[in-house]
PDB file of C-alpha atoms in Angstrom:
ATOM      1  CA  UNK K   1     -18.280 -34.599  19.567  1.00  0.00           C
ATOM      2  CA  UNK K   2     -19.021 -32.779  16.369  1.00  0.00           C
ATOM      3  CA  UNK K   3     -17.644 -29.885  14.404  1.00  0.00           C
ATOM      4  CA  UNK K   4     -20.701 -27.950  15.657  1.00  0.00           C
ATOM      5  CA  UNK K   5     -19.158 -27.939  19.125  1.00  0.00           C
ATOM      6  CA  UNK K   6     -15.778 -26.921  17.735  1.00  0.00           C
ATOM      7  CA  UNK K   7     -13.785 -23.800  18.245  1.00  0.00           C
ATOM      8  CA  UNK K   8     -14.607 -20.602  16.410  1.00  0.00           C
ATOM      9  CA  UNK K   9     -12.971 -20.012  13.043  1.00  0.00           C
ATOM     10  CA  UNK K  10     -11.101 -16.976  14.376  1.00  0.00           C
ATOM     11  CA  UNK K  11      -9.589 -19.076  17.186  1.00  0.00           C
ATOM     12  CA  UNK K  12      -7.854 -21.463  14.784  1.00  0.00           C
ATOM     13  CA  UNK K  13      -4.116 -20.921  14.740  1.00  0.00           C
ATOM     14  CA  UNK K  14      -2.271 -21.143  11.432  1.00  0.00           C
ATOM     15  CA  UNK K  15      -1.149 -24.774  11.659  1.00  0.00           C
ATOM     16  CA  UNK K  16       1.138 -26.120   8.947  1.00  0.00           C
ATOM     17  CA  UNK K  17      -0.212 -29.120   7.068  1.00  0.00           C
ATOM     18  CA  UNK K  18       1.135 -32.652   7.382  1.00  0.00           C
ATOM     19  CA  UNK K  19       1.535 -35.139   4.541  1.00  0.00           C
ATOM     20  CA  UNK K  20      -0.578 -38.285   4.554  1.00  0.00           C
ATOM     21  CA  UNK K  21       2.524 -40.418   5.105  1.00  0.00           C
ATOM     22  CA  UNK K  22       3.424 -38.622   8.366  1.00  0.00           C
ATOM     23  CA  UNK K  23       0.768 -40.457  10.371  1.00  0.00           C
ATOM     24  CA  UNK K  24       0.139 -43.603   8.305  1.00  0.00           C
ATOM     25  CA  UNK K  25       0.571 -46.757  10.389  1.00  0.00           C
ATOM     26  CA  UNK K  26       0.106 -50.533  10.433  1.00  0.00           C
ATOM     27  CA  UNK K  27      -0.949 -52.499  13.506  1.00  0.00           C
ATOM     28  CA  UNK K  28      -0.404 -56.284  13.319  1.00  0.00           C
ATOM     29  CA  UNK K  29      -1.873 -58.914  15.624  1.00  0.00           C
ATOM     30  CA  UNK K  30      -2.043 -62.703  15.549  1.00  0.00           C
ATOM     31  CA  UNK K  31      -5.523 -64.081  16.206  1.00  0.00           C
ATOM     32  CA  UNK K  32      -5.920 -66.702  18.961  1.00  0.00           C
ATOM     33  CA  UNK K  33      -8.733 -68.816  20.393  1.00  0.00           C
ATOM     34  CA  UNK K  34      -9.472 -65.968  22.827  1.00  0.00           C
ATOM     35  CA  UNK K  35     -10.632 -63.902  19.835  1.00  0.00           C
ATOM     36  CA  UNK K  36     -13.268 -66.307  18.482  1.00  0.00           C
ATOM     37  CA  UNK K  37     -17.037 -66.127  18.298  1.00  0.00           C
ATOM     38  CA  UNK K  38     -19.527 -69.014  18.506  1.00  0.00           C
ATOM     39  CA  UNK K  39     -18.820 -69.953  14.883  1.00  0.00           C
ATOM     40  CA  UNK K  40     -15.107 -70.449  15.563  1.00  0.00           C
ATOM     41  CA  UNK K  41     -13.984 -67.444  13.513  1.00  0.00           C
ATOM     42  CA  UNK K  42     -12.643 -64.202  14.932  1.00  0.00           C
ATOM     43  CA  UNK K  43     -15.332 -62.062  16.525  1.00  0.00           C
ATOM     44  CA  UNK K  44     -16.156 -58.899  14.564  1.00  0.00           C
ATOM     45  CA  UNK K  45     -15.823 -56.847  17.748  1.00  0.00           C
ATOM     46  CA  UNK K  46     -12.185 -57.913  18.055  1.00  0.00           C
ATOM     47  CA  UNK K  47     -11.524 -56.659  14.529  1.00  0.00           C
ATOM     48  CA  UNK K  48     -13.422 -53.439  15.258  1.00  0.00           C
ATOM     49  CA  UNK K  49     -11.255 -52.801  18.341  1.00  0.00           C
ATOM     50  CA  UNK K  50      -8.089 -53.264  16.277  1.00  0.00           C
ATOM     51  CA  UNK K  51      -9.523 -50.874  13.677  1.00  0.00           C
ATOM     52  CA  UNK K  52     -10.297 -48.271  16.355  1.00  0.00           C
ATOM     53  CA  UNK K  53      -6.854 -48.715  17.953  1.00  0.00           C
ATOM     54  CA  UNK K  54      -4.999 -48.204  14.659  1.00  0.00           C
ATOM     55  CA  UNK K  55      -7.219 -45.283  13.632  1.00  0.00           C
ATOM     56  CA  UNK K  56      -6.762 -43.680  17.059  1.00  0.00           C
ATOM     57  CA  UNK K  57      -2.983 -43.930  16.761  1.00  0.00           C
ATOM     58  CA  UNK K  58      -3.113 -42.284  13.337  1.00  0.00           C
ATOM     59  CA  UNK K  59      -5.441 -39.514  14.559  1.00  0.00           C
ATOM     60  CA  UNK K  60      -3.228 -38.838  17.566  1.00  0.00           C
ATOM     61  CA  UNK K  61      -0.107 -38.739  15.419  1.00  0.00           C
ATOM     62  CA  UNK K  62      -1.664 -36.413  12.867  1.00  0.00           C
ATOM     63  CA  UNK K  63      -3.196 -34.047  15.403  1.00  0.00           C
ATOM     64  CA  UNK K  64      -0.196 -34.095  17.733  1.00  0.00           C
ATOM     65  CA  UNK K  65      -2.177 -35.155  20.797  1.00  0.00           C
ATOM     66  CA  UNK K  66      -5.288 -36.904  22.043  1.00  0.00           C
ATOM     67  CA  UNK K  67      -8.185 -37.591  19.709  1.00  0.00           C
ATOM     68  CA  UNK K  68     -11.459 -39.372  20.427  1.00  0.00           C
ATOM     69  CA  UNK K  69     -13.627 -41.525  18.171  1.00  0.00           C
ATOM     70  CA  UNK K  70     -16.620 -39.482  17.029  1.00  0.00           C
ATOM     71  CA  UNK K  71     -18.119 -42.003  14.598  1.00  0.00           C
ATOM     72  CA  UNK K  72     -17.455 -45.148  12.617  1.00  0.00           C
ATOM     73  CA  UNK K  73     -18.775 -45.400   9.074  1.00  0.00           C
ATOM     74  CA  UNK K  74     -19.089 -48.318   6.731  1.00  0.00           C
ATOM     75  CA  UNK K  75     -17.372 -51.064   8.739  1.00  0.00           C
ATOM     76  CA  UNK K  76     -17.361 -53.804   6.134  1.00  0.00           C
ATOM     77  CA  UNK K  77     -16.392 -57.396   6.871  1.00  0.00           C
ATOM     78  CA  UNK K  78     -15.371 -58.938   3.555  1.00  0.00           C
ATOM     79  CA  UNK K  79     -13.988 -62.326   4.616  1.00  0.00           C
ATOM     80  CA  UNK K  80     -13.906 -64.258   7.900  1.00  0.00           C
ATOM     81  CA  UNK K  81     -10.720 -64.128   9.960  1.00  0.00           C
ATOM     82  CA  UNK K  82      -9.525 -67.391  11.497  1.00  0.00           C
ATOM     83  CA  UNK K  83      -7.486 -68.393  14.500  1.00  0.00           C
ATOM     84  CA  UNK K  84      -3.848 -68.320  13.443  1.00  0.00           C
ATOM     85  CA  UNK K  85      -4.328 -65.471  10.999  1.00  0.00           C
ATOM     86  CA  UNK K  86      -1.888 -62.596  11.221  1.00  0.00           C
ATOM     87  CA  UNK K  87      -4.062 -59.495  10.865  1.00  0.00           C
ATOM     88  CA  UNK K  88      -2.613 -56.221   9.590  1.00  0.00           C
ATOM     89  CA  UNK K  89      -4.652 -53.075  10.160  1.00  0.00           C
ATOM     90  CA  UNK K  90      -3.465 -50.226   7.907  1.00  0.00           C
ATOM     91  CA  UNK K  91      -4.707 -46.725   8.643  1.00  0.00           C
ATOM     92  CA  UNK K  92      -4.193 -43.188   7.373  1.00  0.00           C
ATOM     93  CA  UNK K  93      -5.807 -39.763   7.613  1.00  0.00           C
ATOM     94  CA  UNK K  94      -7.881 -39.161   4.483  1.00  0.00           C
ATOM     95  CA  UNK K  95      -9.376 -35.756   5.275  1.00  0.00           C
ATOM     96  CA  UNK K  96      -9.305 -33.062   7.954  1.00  0.00           C
ATOM     97  CA  UNK K  97     -11.725 -30.399   9.055  1.00  0.00           C
ATOM     98  CA  UNK K  98     -11.115 -27.762  11.717  1.00  0.00           C
ATOM     99  CA  UNK K  99     -11.059 -30.214  14.632  1.00  0.00           C
ATOM    100  CA  UNK K 100     -11.921 -33.555  13.057  1.00  0.00           C
ATOM    101  CA  UNK K 101     -10.194 -36.106  10.866  1.00  0.00           C
ATOM    102  CA  UNK K 102     -11.477 -38.984   8.770  1.00  0.00           C
ATOM    103  CA  UNK K 103      -9.239 -42.036   9.053  1.00  0.00           C
ATOM    104  CA  UNK K 104      -9.462 -44.781   6.438  1.00  0.00           C
ATOM    105  CA  UNK K 105      -8.640 -48.323   7.536  1.00  0.00           C
ATOM    106  CA  UNK K 106      -7.939 -51.514   5.576  1.00  0.00           C
ATOM    107  CA  UNK K 107      -7.832 -54.870   7.342  1.00  0.00           C
ATOM    108  CA  UNK K 108      -5.681 -57.594   5.786  1.00  0.00           C
ATOM    109  CA  UNK K 109      -5.081 -61.180   6.928  1.00  0.00           C
ATOM    110  CA  UNK K 110      -2.581 -63.896   6.151  1.00  0.00           C
ATOM    111  CA  UNK K 111      -1.832 -67.296   7.646  1.00  0.00           C
ATOM    112  CA  UNK K 112       0.914 -66.908  10.213  1.00  0.00           C
ATOM    113  CA  UNK K 113       2.835 -69.950   8.977  1.00  0.00           C
ATOM    114  CA  UNK K 114       2.382 -69.685   5.208  1.00  0.00           C
ATOM    115  CA  UNK K 115       3.926 -67.400   2.633  1.00  0.00           C
ATOM    116  CA  UNK K 116       0.720 -66.617   0.791  1.00  0.00           C
ATOM    117  CA  UNK K 117      -0.478 -63.168  -0.208  1.00  0.00           C
ATOM    118  CA  UNK K 118      -2.571 -61.191   2.232  1.00  0.00           C
ATOM    119  CA  UNK K 119      -6.324 -61.015   1.738  1.00  0.00           C
ATOM    120  CA  UNK K 120      -8.364 -57.900   2.431  1.00  0.00           C
ATOM    121  CA  UNK K 121     -10.880 -58.942   5.077  1.00  0.00           C
ATOM    122  CA  UNK K 122     -12.375 -55.605   6.058  1.00  0.00           C
ATOM    123  CA  UNK K 123     -12.435 -51.841   5.770  1.00  0.00           C
ATOM    124  CA  UNK K 124     -13.804 -48.894   7.705  1.00  0.00           C
ATOM    125  CA  UNK K 125     -13.894 -45.136   7.933  1.00  0.00           C
ATOM    126  CA  UNK K 126     -13.756 -43.453  11.319  1.00  0.00           C
ATOM    127  CA  UNK K 127     -14.067 -39.807  12.313  1.00  0.00           C
ATOM    128  CA  UNK K 128     -11.963 -38.563  15.212  1.00  0.00           C
ATOM    129  CA  UNK K 129     -12.091 -35.252  17.026  1.00  0.00           C
ATOM    130  CA  UNK K 130      -8.874 -33.855  18.454  1.00  0.00           C
ATOM    131  CA  UNK K 131      -9.326 -32.763  22.069  1.00  0.00           C
ATOM    132  CA  UNK K 132      -7.348 -30.677  24.547  1.00  0.00           C
ATOM    133  CA  UNK K 133      -6.603 -31.576  28.188  1.00  0.00           C
ATOM    134  CA  UNK K 134     -10.135 -30.531  29.174  1.00  0.00           C
ATOM    135  CA  UNK K 135     -11.766 -32.654  26.477  1.00  0.00           C
ATOM    136  CA  UNK K 136     -12.698 -29.681  24.281  1.00  0.00           C
ATOM    137  CA  UNK K 137     -12.174 -29.840  20.508  1.00  0.00           C
ATOM    138  CA  UNK K 138      -8.895 -28.390  19.295  1.00  0.00           C
ATOM    139  CA  UNK K 139      -7.595 -27.490  15.860  1.00  0.00           C
ATOM    140  CA  UNK K 140      -5.845 -30.071  13.692  1.00  0.00           C
ATOM    141  CA  UNK K 141      -3.314 -29.572  10.922  1.00  0.00           C
ATOM    142  CA  UNK K 142      -4.644 -29.946   7.388  1.00  0.00           C
ATOM    143  CA  UNK K 143      -3.735 -33.213   5.683  1.00  0.00           C
ATOM    144  CA  UNK K 144      -1.702 -32.926   2.499  1.00  0.00           C
ATOM    145  CA  UNK K 145      -2.454 -35.765   0.062  1.00  0.00           C
ATOM    146  CA  UNK K 146       0.757 -36.922  -1.600  1.00  0.00           C
ATOM    147  CA  UNK K 147      -0.277 -39.450  -4.246  1.00  0.00           C
ATOM    148  CA  UNK K 148      -3.127 -39.864  -6.710  1.00  0.00           C
ATOM    149  CA  UNK K 149      -4.555 -42.512  -4.362  1.00  0.00           C
ATOM    150  CA  UNK K 150      -4.353 -40.062  -1.430  1.00  0.00           C
ATOM    151  CA  UNK K 151      -6.092 -37.378  -3.503  1.00  0.00           C
ATOM    152  CA  UNK K 152      -8.870 -39.842  -4.454  1.00  0.00           C
ATOM    153  CA  UNK K 153      -9.319 -40.824  -0.795  1.00  0.00           C
ATOM    154  CA  UNK K 154      -9.445 -37.154   0.184  1.00  0.00           C
ATOM    155  CA  UNK K 155     -12.204 -36.461  -2.373  1.00  0.00           C
ATOM    156  CA  UNK K 156     -14.179 -39.553  -1.319  1.00  0.00           C
ATOM    157  CA  UNK K 157     -13.876 -38.488   2.341  1.00  0.00           C
ATOM    158  CA  UNK K 158     -15.393 -35.111   1.475  1.00  0.00           C
ATOM    159  CA  UNK K 159     -18.352 -36.927  -0.116  1.00  0.00           C
ATOM    160  CA  UNK K 160     -18.805 -39.096   3.002  1.00  0.00           C
ATOM    161  CA  UNK K 161     -18.693 -35.985   5.204  1.00  0.00           C
ATOM    162  CA  UNK K 162     -21.358 -34.283   3.090  1.00  0.00           C
ATOM    163  CA  UNK K 163     -23.555 -37.378   3.409  1.00  0.00           C
ATOM    164  CA  UNK K 164     -23.009 -37.625   7.194  1.00  0.00           C
ATOM    165  CA  UNK K 165     -23.998 -33.993   7.674  1.00  0.00           C
ATOM    166  CA  UNK K 166     -27.050 -34.295   5.373  1.00  0.00           C
ATOM    167  CA  UNK K 167     -28.199 -37.465   7.163  1.00  0.00           C
ATOM    168  CA  UNK K 168     -27.772 -35.832  10.580  1.00  0.00           C
ATOM    169  CA  UNK K 169     -29.704 -32.733   9.413  1.00  0.00           C
ATOM    170  CA  UNK K 170     -32.548 -34.824   7.885  1.00  0.00           C
ATOM    171  CA  UNK K 171     -32.939 -36.880  11.066  1.00  0.00           C
ATOM    172  CA  UNK K 172     -32.955 -33.761  13.256  1.00  0.00           C
ATOM    173  CA  UNK K 173     -35.600 -32.140  11.030  1.00  0.00           C
ATOM    174  CA  UNK K 174     -37.764 -35.279  11.110  1.00  0.00           C
ATOM    175  CA  UNK K 175     -37.569 -35.463  14.909  1.00  0.00           C
ATOM    176  CA  UNK K 176     -38.440 -31.767  15.232  1.00  0.00           C
ATOM    177  CA  UNK K 177     -41.404 -32.237  12.912  1.00  0.00           C
ATOM    178  CA  UNK K 178     -42.643 -35.287  14.840  1.00  0.00           C
ATOM    179  CA  UNK K 179     -42.253 -33.427  18.146  1.00  0.00           C
ATOM    180  CA  UNK K 180     -44.229 -30.479  16.746  1.00  0.00           C
ATOM    181  CA  UNK K 181     -46.984 -32.939  15.763  1.00  0.00           C
ATOM    182  CA  UNK K 182     -47.084 -34.270  19.320  1.00  0.00           C
ATOM    183  CA  UNK K 183     -45.258 -37.583  18.794  1.00  0.00           C
ATOM    184  CA  UNK K 184     -42.937 -38.746  21.553  1.00  0.00           C
ATOM    185  CA  UNK K 185     -39.951 -40.896  20.710  1.00  0.00           C
TER     186      UNK K 185
END
């Protein structure tokens, strides 16, 4: 779902904003042999599911109800995760539109039986759309950045949104042009 399919501006109730900290969460999970890939490290899809789960919880908390994943941007795997690692997935709302929210996620890992510092092993940005009982987009409260870091993340999220919309528009225009020239995709 996109903002294009969202409710009209005049239909948006005056919803009070929520601070970034109101929905921030951490999901922790210990990695087992069931989570491994053919190389013996944790499968990237397992990490991506944890990322989506944590981001979904944050989006639901912020919006006060169900929210669905609209897109995932920039999933970066920085270090391998191993069996026995305790993975912490930290998520927060960085930006809100009328019906959508960008959630930033950091993935950290530490050995379950050692007292060593955590290592950042991944990061991602996801966009969620809040939906009503019929699956239609619904309005979300604005996010209120509280710290300098929150304000930076909010500004960066606006840049990512601008790029997503420009990329979507450029692709649509290219496809329309190719169709007008008689090319079938």
